[in-house]
Backbone as CSV, one residue per row, in Angstrom:
resi,resn,N_x,N_y,N_z,CA_x,CA_y,CA_z,C_x,C_y,C_z
1,ARG,-5.313,24.404,-43.670,-5.434,22.778,-43.992,-4.291,22.116,-42.830
2,VAL,-3.226,22.684,-42.704,-2.333,21.976,-41.916,-2.097,22.452,-40.648
3,ARG,-2.908,23.191,-40.061,-2.925,23.871,-38.649,-2.861,22.925,-37.791
4,ALA,-3.524,21.655,-37.760,-3.511,20.722,-36.558,-2.172,20.054,-36.726
5,GLU,-1.604,19.882,-37.737,-0.140,19.321,-37.692,0.760,20.391,-37.194
6,ALA,0.607,21.650,-37.678,1.394,22.928,-36.948,1.592,22.555,-35.640
7,TYR,0.169,22.509,-34.929,0.023,22.385,-33.274,0.877,21.093,-32.973
8,PHE,0.796,19.986,-33.739,1.236,18.797,-33.103,2.708,18.972,-33.142
9,LEU,3.561,19.600,-34.250,4.954,20.042,-34.345,5.322,20.945,-33.204
10,LEU,4.446,21.935,-33.051,4.755,23.147,-31.956,5.066,22.322,-30.766
11,GLY,3.803,21.301,-30.456,3.955,20.586,-29.164,5.201,19.822,-28.894
12,ARG,5.566,19.037,-30.048,6.895,18.267,-30.032,8.002,19.073,-30.055
13,SER,8.085,20.279,-30.596,9.351,20.981,-30.498,9.439,21.474,-28.920
14,THR,8.222,21.933,-28.383,8.302,22.524,-27.272,8.570,21.409,-26.010
15,GLU,8.370,20.113,-26.434,8.721,19.037,-25.365,10.154,19.029,-25.492
16,HIS,10.787,19.057,-26.454,12.321,18.898,-26.680,13.171,20.128,-26.342
17,ALA,12.475,21.224,-26.574,13.423,22.588,-26.482,12.987,23.128,-25.106
18,GLU,11.731,22.865,-24.664,11.582,23.284,-23.148,11.345,22.359,-22.041
19,SER,9.826,21.999,-22.133,9.783,20.909,-20.926,8.230,20.048,-21.392
20,LEU,7.904,18.999,-21.026,6.733,18.346,-20.951,5.376,19.313,-20.307
21,VAL,5.792,19.928,-19.488,5.011,20.870,-18.848,4.489,22.121,-19.550
22,ALA,5.709,22.640,-20.382,5.246,23.655,-21.489,4.568,23.141,-22.449
23,ALA,4.691,21.915,-22.753,3.953,21.730,-24.114,2.382,21.233,-23.997
24,LEU,2.115,20.682,-22.497,0.791,20.450,-22.247,-0.463,21.275,-22.567
25,PRO,-0.125,22.793,-22.413,-1.277,23.616,-22.811,-1.482,23.500,-24.222
26,ILE,-0.409,23.459,-25.044,-0.452,23.422,-26.408,-1.297,22.350,-27.059
27,TYR,-0.911,21.065,-26.293,-1.770,19.774,-26.933,-3.195,19.874,-26.574
28,GLN,-3.194,20.662,-25.020,-4.690,20.734,-24.780,-5.625,21.720,-25.404
29,PHE,-5.068,22.791,-25.802,-5.774,23.696,-26.834,-5.900,23.033,-28.141
30,ALA,-4.776,22.380,-28.827,-5.069,21.977,-30.118,-6.159,20.938,-30.180
31,VAL,-6.120,20.096,-28.972,-7.261,18.968,-28.957,-8.676,19.444,-29.036
32,GLY,-8.756,20.710,-28.305,-9.968,21.637,-28.210,-10.682,21.904,-29.389
33,LEU,-9.541,22.107,-30.387,-9.858,22.561,-31.968,-10.125,21.356,-32.579
34,TYR,-9.400,20.470,-32.478,-9.335,19.404,-33.437,-9.813,17.977,-32.512
35,PRO,-10.615,17.855,-31.960,-11.027,16.677,-31.157,-10.883,15.331,-31.580
36,LYS,-10.875,15.120,-32.840,-10.847,13.908,-33.551,-9.515,13.527,-34.326
37,ASN,-8.506,14.556,-34.051,-7.065,14.293,-34.751,-6.343,13.187,-33.798
38,LEU,-5.945,12.100,-34.539,-5.471,11.092,-33.849,-3.939,11.499,-33.249
39,ALA,-3.155,12.053,-34.119,-1.965,12.363,-33.532,-1.959,13.473,-32.509
40,LEU,-2.719,14.229,-32.434,-3.025,15.325,-31.345,-3.418,14.547,-29.995
41,LEU,-4.379,13.725,-30.302,-5.071,12.993,-28.932,-3.821,12.264,-28.370
42,THR,-3.295,11.402,-29.275,-2.226,10.451,-28.699,-1.112,11.156,-27.987
43,ALA,-0.683,12.343,-28.638,0.412,13.131,-28.105,0.027,13.556,-26.875
44,LEU,-0.967,14.256,-26.599,-1.714,14.642,-25.469,-1.842,13.418,-24.456
45,ALA,-2.249,12.515,-24.757,-2.448,11.138,-23.844,-0.853,10.631,-23.365
46,ASP,0.035,10.406,-24.365,1.464,10.141,-24.075,1.963,11.020,-23.111
47,LEU,1.864,12.351,-23.318,2.432,13.467,-22.398,1.917,13.208,-20.920
48,LEU,0.530,13.054,-20.849,0.093,12.853,-19.531,0.434,11.372,-18.850
49,HIS,0.385,10.548,-19.518,0.906,9.191,-19.062,2.516,9.155,-18.805
50,ARG,3.348,10.137,-19.351,4.706,10.072,-18.986,4.942,10.972,-17.944
51,VAL,3.804,11.991,-17.389,4.392,12.467,-16.352,3.170,11.840,-14.955
52,GLY,3.083,10.571,-15.238,2.295,10.189,-14.211,0.897,10.288,-14.003
53,LEU,0.317,10.984,-14.917,-1.190,11.305,-14.733,-1.940,10.343,-15.660
54,GLY,-2.118,8.997,-15.237,-2.648,7.813,-16.302,-4.229,8.162,-16.015
55,ASP,-4.811,8.425,-15.092,-6.204,8.481,-15.082,-6.530,9.627,-16.166
56,ARG,-5.753,10.819,-16.233,-6.098,11.850,-17.158,-5.893,11.494,-18.487
57,ALA,-4.933,10.641,-18.873,-4.261,9.928,-19.972,-5.419,9.139,-20.662
58,ARG,-6.127,8.351,-19.770,-7.014,7.120,-20.103,-8.036,7.527,-21.189
59,PRO,-9.017,8.723,-20.733,-9.966,9.064,-21.727,-9.569,9.413,-22.987
60,HIS,-8.342,10.064,-23.097,-7.616,10.481,-24.422,-7.397,9.344,-25.215
61,TYR,-6.866,8.229,-24.643,-6.579,7.024,-25.358,-7.766,6.408,-25.799
62,GLU,-8.566,6.273,-25.028,-10.200,5.791,-25.241,-10.702,6.434,-26.425
63,ARG,-10.549,7.664,-26.525,-11.138,8.167,-27.448,-10.481,8.024,-28.984
64,VAL,-9.059,7.792,-28.873,-8.405,7.371,-30.038,-8.989,6.059,-30.463
65,LEU,-9.170,5.291,-29.633,-9.689,3.814,-29.822,-11.138,4.012,-30.452
66,ALA,-11.841,4.749,-29.970,-13.165,4.779,-30.545,-13.198,5.310,-31.837
67,ILE,-12.023,6.063,-32.193,-12.117,6.669,-33.824,-11.291,5.215,-34.322
68,HIS,-10.209,5.044,-34.164,-9.262,3.720,-34.698,-9.202,2.751,-33.662
69,PRO,-10.141,1.688,-33.684,-9.868,0.642,-32.720,-8.723,-0.048,-32.633
70,ASN,-7.962,-0.132,-33.913,-6.546,-1.014,-33.828,-5.470,-0.025,-33.445
71,ASN,-5.625,0.996,-33.089,-4.314,1.938,-32.864,-3.448,1.333,-31.995
72,ALA,-2.284,1.043,-32.468,-1.210,0.482,-31.415,-0.751,1.333,-30.376
73,ALA,-0.395,2.615,-30.484,0.065,3.615,-29.529,-1.148,3.710,-28.408
74,ALA,-2.218,3.676,-28.689,-3.214,3.961,-27.639,-3.476,2.741,-26.764
75,HIS,-3.380,1.667,-27.369,-3.531,0.207,-26.841,-2.408,0.031,-26.010
76,LEU,-1.101,0.562,-26.289,0.046,0.504,-25.447,-0.098,1.191,-24.210
77,GLY,-0.331,2.477,-24.533,-0.698,3.437,-23.444,-1.591,2.843,-22.268
78,LEU,-2.619,2.413,-22.799,-3.691,1.808,-21.760,-3.252,0.622,-21.131
79,ALA,-2.357,-0.451,-21.885,-1.773,-1.391,-21.353,-0.616,-1.121,-20.108
80,GLU,0.159,-0.217,-20.226,0.893,0.447,-19.281,0.402,0.925,-18.042
81,ILE,-0.891,1.871,-18.337,-1.769,2.315,-17.357,-2.215,1.395,-16.448
82,ASP,-2.890,0.201,-17.029,-3.546,-0.600,-16.376,-2.631,-1.611,-15.579
83,ARG,-1.503,-1.826,-16.196,-0.783,-2.660,-15.341,-0.149,-1.982,-14.205
84,ALA,0.109,-0.752,-14.413,0.222,0.273,-13.034,-0.644,0.222,-12.021
85,GLN,-1.782,0.171,-12.719,-3.049,0.021,-11.559,-3.416,-1.092,-11.203
86,GLY,-2.770,-2.195,-11.583,-3.064,-3.538,-11.068,-4.332,-4.284,-11.842
87,PHE,-4.537,-3.631,-12.968,-5.714,-4.362,-14.023,-4.998,-5.218,-15.075
88,LEU,-4.233,-6.195,-14.424,-3.610,-7.254,-15.397,-4.094,-7.978,-16.283
89,ALA,-5.406,-8.383,-16.248,-6.061,-9.062,-17.455,-6.395,-8.021,-18.405
90,ARG,-6.665,-6.880,-18.032,-7.054,-5.749,-19.192,-5.849,-5.491,-19.759
91,SER,-4.818,-5.096,-18.840,-3.546,-4.917,-19.702,-3.065,-5.790,-20.478
92,GLN,-3.290,-7.135,-20.432,-2.901,-8.166,-21.233,-3.506,-8.240,-22.638
93,ALA,-5.066,-7.889,-22.447,-5.658,-7.668,-23.620,-5.230,-6.746,-24.601
94,HIS,-4.783,-5.438,-24.091,-4.287,-4.359,-24.592,-3.034,-4.870,-25.365
95,PHE,-2.126,-5.483,-24.641,-0.924,-5.989,-25.135,-1.136,-6.703,-26.506
96,ASP,-2.228,-7.666,-26.160,-2.304,-8.754,-27.226,-2.658,-7.912,-28.541
97,ALA,-3.423,-6.558,-28.700,-3.504,-5.786,-29.572,-2.589,-5.049,-30.150
98,VAL,-1.754,-4.572,-29.327,-0.392,-3.829,-29.616,0.333,-4.732,-30.222
99,LEU,0.539,-6.047,-30.029,1.474,-6.905,-30.681,1.040,-7.350,-31.990
100,GLU,-0.326,-7.166,-32.321,-0.830,-7.496,-33.681,-0.158,-6.344,-34.589
101,GLU,-0.016,-5.233,-34.167,0.444,-4.175,-35.066,1.862,-4.146,-34.778
102,TRP,2.445,-4.278,-33.927,4.069,-4.165,-33.435,4.730,-5.171,-33.162
103,GLY,4.351,-6.395,-33.661,4.988,-7.645,-33.326,6.585,-7.609,-33.335
104,ASP,7.127,-6.793,-34.188,8.582,-6.917,-34.451,9.026,-5.741,-33.363
105,ASN,8.650,-5.358,-32.342,9.278,-4.490,-31.216,9.700,-5.600,-30.174
106,PRO,11.120,-5.882,-29.946,11.295,-6.403,-28.823,11.163,-5.978,-27.364
107,ALA,11.122,-4.661,-27.361,10.808,-4.150,-26.124,9.369,-4.443,-25.660
108,ILE,8.257,-4.487,-26.572,7.124,-4.734,-26.352,7.029,-6.184,-25.676
109,TRP,7.551,-7.010,-26.617,7.613,-8.408,-26.153,8.176,-8.580,-24.698
110,ARG,9.092,-7.867,-24.315,9.732,-8.241,-23.208,8.761,-7.544,-22.083
111,ASP,8.007,-6.557,-22.330,7.088,-6.096,-21.397,5.874,-6.823,-21.266
112,TYR,5.568,-7.529,-22.224,4.499,-8.437,-22.227,4.920,-9.656,-21.451
113,ALA,6.096,-10.035,-21.358,6.432,-11.111,-20.704,6.954,-10.853,-19.437
114,ASP,6.810,-9.522,-18.952,6.979,-9.208,-17.642,5.608,-9.442,-17.016
115,LEU,4.616,-8.658,-17.820,3.249,-8.800,-17.565,2.689,-10.321,-17.277
116,LEU,2.910,-11.176,-18.210,2.580,-12.529,-18.107,3.135,-13.250,-16.661
117,CYS,4.447,-12.830,-16.527,5.015,-13.247,-15.545,4.514,-12.916,-14.110
118,ALA,3.995,-11.568,-14.053,3.106,-11.152,-12.765,1.835,-12.021,-12.786
119,ARG,1.423,-12.274,-13.905,0.118,-13.106,-14.063,0.333,-14.703,-13.775
120,ARG,1.615,-14.848,-13.604,1.946,-16.418,-13.198,1.615,-17.290,-14.408
121,GLU,1.683,-16.518,-15.567,1.409,-17.443,-16.851,2.876,-17.557,-17.430
122,TYR,3.659,-18.648,-16.695,4.934,-18.546,-17.126,5.457,-19.304,-18.258
123,GLU,4.617,-20.160,-18.737,4.896,-20.707,-20.122,4.840,-19.565,-21.320
124,LYS,3.672,-18.882,-21.107,3.529,-17.946,-21.986,4.573,-16.750,-22.106
125,ALA,4.715,-16.422,-20.733,5.845,-15.554,-20.545,7.359,-16.126,-21.091
126,ALA,7.498,-17.135,-21.051,8.698,-17.552,-21.639,8.759,-17.590,-22.978
127,ALA,7.598,-17.887,-23.811,7.581,-17.848,-25.243,7.807,-16.379,-25.555
128,ALA,7.341,-15.459,-24.766,7.281,-13.704,-25.304,8.505,-13.455,-25.052
129,ILE,9.373,-13.934,-23.891,10.515,-13.235,-23.785,11.620,-14.027,-24.762
130,ALA,11.396,-15.309,-25.118,11.955,-15.904,-26.222,11.968,-15.207,-27.725
131,ARG,10.777,-14.683,-27.793,10.454,-13.917,-29.030,11.266,-12.398,-28.710
132,SER,11.183,-11.908,-27.551,11.996,-10.647,-27.622,13.444,-10.930,-27.870
133,LEU,14.244,-11.973,-27.307,15.537,-12.117,-27.568,15.953,-12.484,-28.980
134,ALA,15.014,-13.286,-29.474,15.055,-13.697,-30.994,15.218,-12.231,-31.930
135,LEU,14.360,-11.191,-31.358,14.493,-10.057,-32.270,15.535,-9.078,-32.003
136,SER,16.033,-9.012,-30.689,17.179,-8.337,-30.358,17.857,-8.759,-28.926
137,PHE,18.920,-8.764,-28.805,19.606,-9.241,-27.230,19.537,-7.753,-26.408
138,HIS,18.999,-8.000,-25.284,19.167,-6.985,-24.264,19.055,-7.470,-23.059
139,VAL,20.081,-6.987,-22.090,20.280,-7.374,-20.616,18.924,-7.545,-20.128
140,ASP,17.998,-6.390,-20.176,16.515,-6.646,-19.477,15.871,-7.846,-19.976
141,SER,16.163,-8.299,-20.943,15.323,-9.517,-21.377,16.082,-10.771,-20.648
142,LEU,17.373,-10.882,-20.446,17.849,-11.833,-19.400,17.367,-11.845,-17.962
143,LEU,17.260,-10.574,-17.572,16.552,-10.183,-16.095,15.091,-10.727,-16.149
144,THR,14.391,-10.510,-17.185,12.893,-11.088,-17.254,12.843,-12.515,-17.333
145,LEU,13.794,-12.991,-18.127,13.989,-14.621,-18.319,14.211,-15.195,-16.830
146,ALA,15.246,-14.605,-16.175,15.633,-15.125,-14.610,14.274,-14.881,-13.953
147,ARG,13.486,-13.915,-13.922,12.144,-13.953,-13.028,11.378,-14.844,-13.533
148,ILE,11.386,-15.197,-14.725,10.125,-16.249,-15.219,10.785,-17.590,-14.807
149,GLU,11.905,-17.947,-14.694,12.489,-19.311,-14.278,12.287,-19.407,-12.724
150,ARG,12.475,-18.424,-12.184,12.218,-18.364,-10.566,10.878,-18.439,-10.444
151,GLY,9.969,-17.867,-11.073,8.478,-18.252,-10.861,8.115,-19.904,-11.192
152,ARG,8.786,-20.529,-12.086,8.409,-21.951,-12.524,9.195,-22.506,-11.468
153,GLY,9.879,-22.255,-10.585,10.608,-23.055,-9.498,11.942,-23.574,-9.754
154,ARG,12.502,-23.060,-10.894,13.727,-23.264,-11.428,14.802,-22.479,-10.607
155,SER,15.199,-22.647,-9.977,15.969,-21.686,-8.914,17.478,-21.545,-9.639
156,GLU,18.077,-22.796,-9.851,19.380,-22.739,-10.355,19.426,-22.102,-11.778
157,ALA,18.402,-22.278,-12.678,18.085,-21.667,-14.090,18.075,-20.270,-13.732
158,ALA,17.291,-19.767,-12.592,17.115,-18.467,-12.508,18.468,-17.692,-12.199
159,HIS,19.203,-18.296,-11.071,20.547,-17.670,-10.891,21.306,-17.706,-11.984
160,ALA,21.532,-18.817,-12.850,22.090,-18.704,-14.233,22.039,-17.653,-14.974
161,GLN,20.676,-17.428,-15.173,20.351,-16.312,-16.252,20.676,-15.190,-15.630
162,LEU,20.539,-14.659,-14.144,20.968,-13.358,-13.736,22.558,-13.439,-13.584
163,ALA,23.161,-14.220,-13.548,24.650,-14.264,-13.500,24.963,-13.875,-14.737
164,GLU,24.265,-14.416,-16.153,24.559,-14.004,-17.404,24.377,-12.540,-17.514
165,ALA,23.224,-12.056,-17.076,22.854,-10.533,-17.298,23.935,-9.781,-16.559
166,ILE,24.086,-10.291,-15.249,25.554,-9.533,-14.522,26.679,-9.362,-15.246
167,HIS,27.118,-10.753,-15.966,28.196,-10.517,-16.863,28.123,-9.711,-17.833
168,HIS,27.131,-9.408,-18.638,26.879,-8.507,-19.608,26.948,-7.202,-19.243
169,ALA,26.341,-6.970,-17.870,26.196,-5.564,-17.530,26.523,-5.397,-16.060
170,PRO,27.733,-5.674,-15.907,28.161,-5.640,-14.305,28.036,-4.191,-13.606
171,GLU,27.527,-3.183,-14.347,27.106,-1.942,-13.413,25.768,-1.953,-13.278
172,ARG,24.969,-2.809,-13.537,23.519,-2.948,-13.163,23.316,-3.237,-11.774
173,LYS,23.106,-2.213,-11.077,22.918,-2.618,-9.578,21.582,-3.133,-9.291
174,ASP,20.648,-2.790,-10.057,19.491,-3.704,-9.982,19.431,-5.139,-9.947
175,ALA,20.354,-5.533,-10.705,20.741,-7.045,-11.047,21.330,-7.626,-9.947
176,LEU,22.204,-6.703,-9.205,22.989,-7.318,-8.039,22.055,-7.063,-6.995
177,ARG,21.212,-6.430,-7.008,20.093,-6.237,-5.697,19.412,-7.618,-5.907
178,GLN,18.978,-7.931,-6.943,17.927,-8.903,-7.252,18.691,-10.280,-6.708
179,GLN,19.908,-10.668,-7.247,20.875,-11.704,-6.778,20.889,-11.570,-5.190
180,ALA,21.129,-10.722,-4.716,21.458,-10.627,-3.202,19.987,-11.181,-2.421
181,LEU,18.750,-10.534,-3.119,17.529,-10.988,-2.354,17.325,-12.466,-2.537
182,TRP,17.395,-12.836,-4.055,17.365,-14.320,-4.074,18.391,-15.170,-3.244
183,LEU,19.485,-14.795,-3.037,20.420,-15.598,-2.014,19.775,-15.439,-0.810
184,LEU,19.113,-14.399,-0.345,18.716,-14.171,1.025,17.498,-15.274,1.058
185,GLU,16.768,-15.270,0.057,15.420,-16.115,0.186,15.739,-17.526,-0.162
186,ASP,16.657,-18.037,-0.459,17.359,-19.207,-0.614,17.980,-19.745,0.569
187,GLY,18.319,-18.564,1.600,19.051,-19.311,2.878,20.416,-19.166,2.711
188,ARG,21.040,-18.624,1.634,22.484,-18.540,1.438,22.925,-17.138,1.997
189,LEU,23.193,-17.229,3.218,23.174,-16.026,3.993,24.407,-15.458,3.972
190,ASP,25.682,-16.136,3.908,26.882,-15.573,3.778,27.129,-14.815,2.302
191,ALA,26.519,-15.545,1.412,26.570,-15.043,-0.207,25.926,-13.757,-0.227
192,ALA,24.541,-13.809,0.611,23.726,-12.652,0.306,24.422,-11.507,1.170
193,ARG,25.051,-11.714,2.306,25.779,-10.603,3.102,26.837,-10.008,2.286
194,ARG,27.853,-10.987,1.681,29.102,-10.410,0.897,28.418,-9.535,-0.266
195,LEU,27.571,-9.939,-0.841,26.907,-9.151,-2.179,26.501,-7.883,-1.485
196,ALA,25.591,-7.514,-0.593,25.110,-6.674,-0.102,26.249,-5.696,0.434
197,THR,27.116,-6.318,0.768,28.541,-5.422,1.336,29.126,-4.786,0.207
198,VAL,29.170,-5.537,-1.074,29.643,-5.121,-2.124,28.783,-3.987,-2.683
199,LEU,27.561,-4.003,-2.625,26.517,-3.026,-3.100,26.743,-1.774,-2.254
200,LEU,27.008,-1.890,-0.895,27.264,-0.757,-0.100,28.634,0.144,-0.465
201,GLU,29.393,-0.883,-0.752,30.728,-0.378,-1.009,30.549,0.923,-2.180
202,GLN,29.738,0.419,-2.992,29.430,1.325,-4.458,28.571,2.306,-3.964
203,SER,27.756,1.918,-3.101,26.510,3.119,-2.765,26.036,2.949,-1.302
204,PRO,26.692,3.751,-0.419,26.750,3.573,0.902,25.347,3.668,1.246
205,ALA,24.538,4.333,0.801,23.326,4.622,1.457,21.963,3.920,0.997
206,ASP,22.300,2.582,-0.071,21.484,1.780,-0.558,20.570,1.248,0.576
207,PRO,19.633,1.503,0.535,18.499,1.108,1.728,18.192,-0.464,1.537
208,LEU,18.026,-0.838,0.045,17.808,-2.271,0.075,18.948,-3.199,0.575
209,ALA,20.133,-2.741,-0.036,21.304,-3.426,0.413,21.453,-3.610,1.858
210,HIS,21.140,-2.477,2.735,21.011,-2.517,4.177,20.391,-3.510,4.601
211,TRP,19.075,-3.298,4.117,18.215,-4.277,4.750,18.266,-5.831,4.285
212,ILE,18.877,-6.017,3.131,19.457,-7.429,2.853,20.230,-7.946,3.820
213,ARG,21.251,-7.095,3.893,22.507,-7.535,4.966,22.176,-7.628,6.311
214,ALA,21.081,-6.727,6.887,20.314,-6.789,8.138,19.691,-8.163,8.378
215,ASN,19.001,-8.381,7.374,18.281,-9.798,7.580,19.191,-11.028,7.462
216,ALA,20.235,-11.088,6.704,21.305,-12.141,6.550,22.076,-12.100,8.175
217,ALA,22.122,-10.983,8.874,22.801,-11.017,9.889,21.954,-11.498,10.979
218,LEU,20.727,-11.140,10.981,19.609,-11.514,11.953,19.421,-13.184,11.846
219,ARG,19.304,-13.560,10.679,18.943,-15.045,10.429,20.504,-15.688,10.780
220,SER,21.406,-15.062,11.049,22.830,-15.651,11.441,23.139,-15.459,12.714
221,GLY,22.067,-14.867,13.543,22.268,-14.677,14.973,23.019,-13.410,15.351
222,ASP,23.413,-12.548,14.299,24.024,-11.393,14.620,23.292,-9.937,14.720
223,ALA,22.554,-9.830,15.796,21.718,-8.926,15.973,22.334,-7.703,15.983
224,ARG,23.515,-7.390,16.410,24.259,-6.136,16.524,24.609,-5.579,15.366
225,SER,25.131,-6.167,14.470,25.038,-5.810,12.990,24.000,-5.499,12.455
226,ALA,22.946,-6.292,12.649,21.665,-6.194,11.918,21.075,-4.676,12.378
227,ARG,21.389,-4.306,13.774,20.399,-3.014,14.090,21.135,-1.774,13.338
228,SER,22.525,-1.883,13.098,22.933,-0.817,12.416,22.399,-0.655,11.053
229,ASP,22.560,-1.869,10.436,21.863,-1.826,9.047,20.534,-1.058,8.935
230,LEU,19.658,-1.847,9.829,18.205,-1.471,10.092,18.051,-0.040,10.155
231,ALA,18.872,0.625,10.794,18.500,2.019,11.210,19.065,2.854,10.039
232,ALA,20.058,2.354,9.350,20.510,2.906,7.885,19.475,2.857,6.992
233,ALA,18.530,1.572,6.795,17.595,1.359,5.970,16.348,2.300,6.380
234,ALA,16.176,2.468,7.518,14.869,2.994,8.114,15.002,4.545,7.757
235,GLU,16.076,5.022,7.535,16.407,6.359,7.184,15.441,7.089,5.978
236,ASP,15.523,6.267,5.088,14.961,6.937,3.697,13.465,6.632,3.340
237,GLU,12.855,7.373,4.281,11.378,7.266,4.264,10.781,7.837,3.044
238,ARG,11.322,8.811,2.473,10.788,9.432,1.136,11.084,8.701,0.116
239,GLY,12.167,8.227,-0.055,12.608,7.467,-1.457,12.162,6.149,-1.242
240,HIS,11.994,5.468,-0.314,11.971,4.058,-0.128,10.934,3.683,1.010
241,PRO,9.833,4.278,0.888,8.987,4.008,2.058,8.608,2.751,2.604
242,PHE,8.662,1.597,1.906,8.107,0.097,2.277,9.318,-0.265,2.838
243,ILE,10.641,-0.159,2.492,11.832,-0.683,3.093,12.012,-0.012,4.424
244,ALA,11.820,1.209,4.458,11.956,1.959,5.863,11.027,1.537,6.842
245,LYS,9.915,1.506,6.257,8.807,1.065,7.182,9.140,-0.535,7.719
246,THR,9.632,-1.263,7.026,10.100,-2.629,7.494,11.178,-2.907,8.304
247,ALA,12.170,-1.903,7.909,13.372,-2.057,8.755,12.883,-1.201,10.065
248,ARG,12.165,-0.255,10.010,11.752,0.305,11.439,10.928,-0.749,12.153
249,ALA,10.102,-1.565,11.752,9.344,-2.673,12.399,10.425,-3.643,12.875
250,LEU,11.282,-3.954,12.226,12.294,-4.868,12.675,13.012,-4.369,13.835
251,LEU,13.462,-3.061,13.764,14.053,-2.436,14.742,13.479,-2.457,16.089
252,ASP,12.104,-2.208,16.190,11.262,-2.016,17.212,11.193,-3.497,17.781
253,ARG,10.919,-4.348,16.982,11.013,-5.854,17.500,12.231,-6.026,18.232
254,LEU,13.230,-6.040,17.922,14.774,-6.010,18.241,14.803,-5.484,19.807
255,THR,14.224,-4.298,19.481,14.292,-3.359,21.013,13.263,-4.071,22.046
256,ASP,12.279,-4.551,21.716,11.044,-5.334,22.494,11.909,-6.540,23.136
257,GLU,12.546,-7.103,22.092,13.258,-8.506,22.807,14.319,-8.288,23.586
258,GLU,15.129,-7.099,23.371,16.139,-6.924,24.373,15.679,-6.486,25.678
259,ARG,14.556,-5.789,25.550,13.835,-5.180,26.994,13.324,-6.525,27.981
260,ARG,12.949,-7.535,27.112,12.550,-8.736,27.837,13.785,-9.495,28.485
C-alpha cells in the first residue's frame, strides 16, 4: 500500500546521495507502475525540468493538471518552461494559477514580476515586485524593480534602485554588469568604461565587460583600445556565443575601415 511512496522516497534520496541522472530511471519506472500518482509525476517532471528537458517534462506536468487542475507545482513548472520557450502569455496564465495557491511566496512574485516586465506590463510588474518585497527583502527584487523602472522610462529611478542593490550586495557581478550596460546605453561612456575596468580587474576574462569597454572606447574614438577588448570578447564562443559573434563582427568592421 505504501510502495508508491517508497519509490518517491528512493528517488528523492538518490537525487541527494548520488545524482539527478541516477534518480531519473527510478521515477520513470515508478510512474510506469503508478501513472496517476501526483507525487511521482511531479517529481519526474521537476527532475526533467531541472536538467533542461522542458519538452519532456511538459506532458508529465500536463498529466498532473488533468488529475488535479489546481496543482501549483505543475502550474509553476509549466510557467517556467513556457517563459523559457518564449510563450509569455501562457506562462502568465500559469503564474496566475500558481499565485492563487502560493501567494505568500516572495520568489514566485518576483519571477512573476520579471515575466510581466518582459511583457512590458510595467504597472502590473511594479505591483508584483512590491508584493514580493513586502513579503521578504531580497537583492534580486531590487534588481527586478530597477529593470521595471528602466522599462517605464525612469532612468534615474532605475539607476537608484540598481545602486541600492549593489550597496546591499557589492559582490554581485551581474548587478555591476547591468549598471555598466545602462551607463553605456545612456552615453555615459567614461563611467561605463571605468566600471568595465573594475569588472575586468575582478574577472580578467569577463567577455561582457570587455565588450562594454570596447564599445565605450569606440564611441569615444579610441579604436586601438577597442580592438584588444573585442578580441578578448570574441574568444569565448562556447560560453557566450552571442557576445563573441558581436565582438567578431565589430572587429571585422574595424579591419574593413582600416583597409579603406
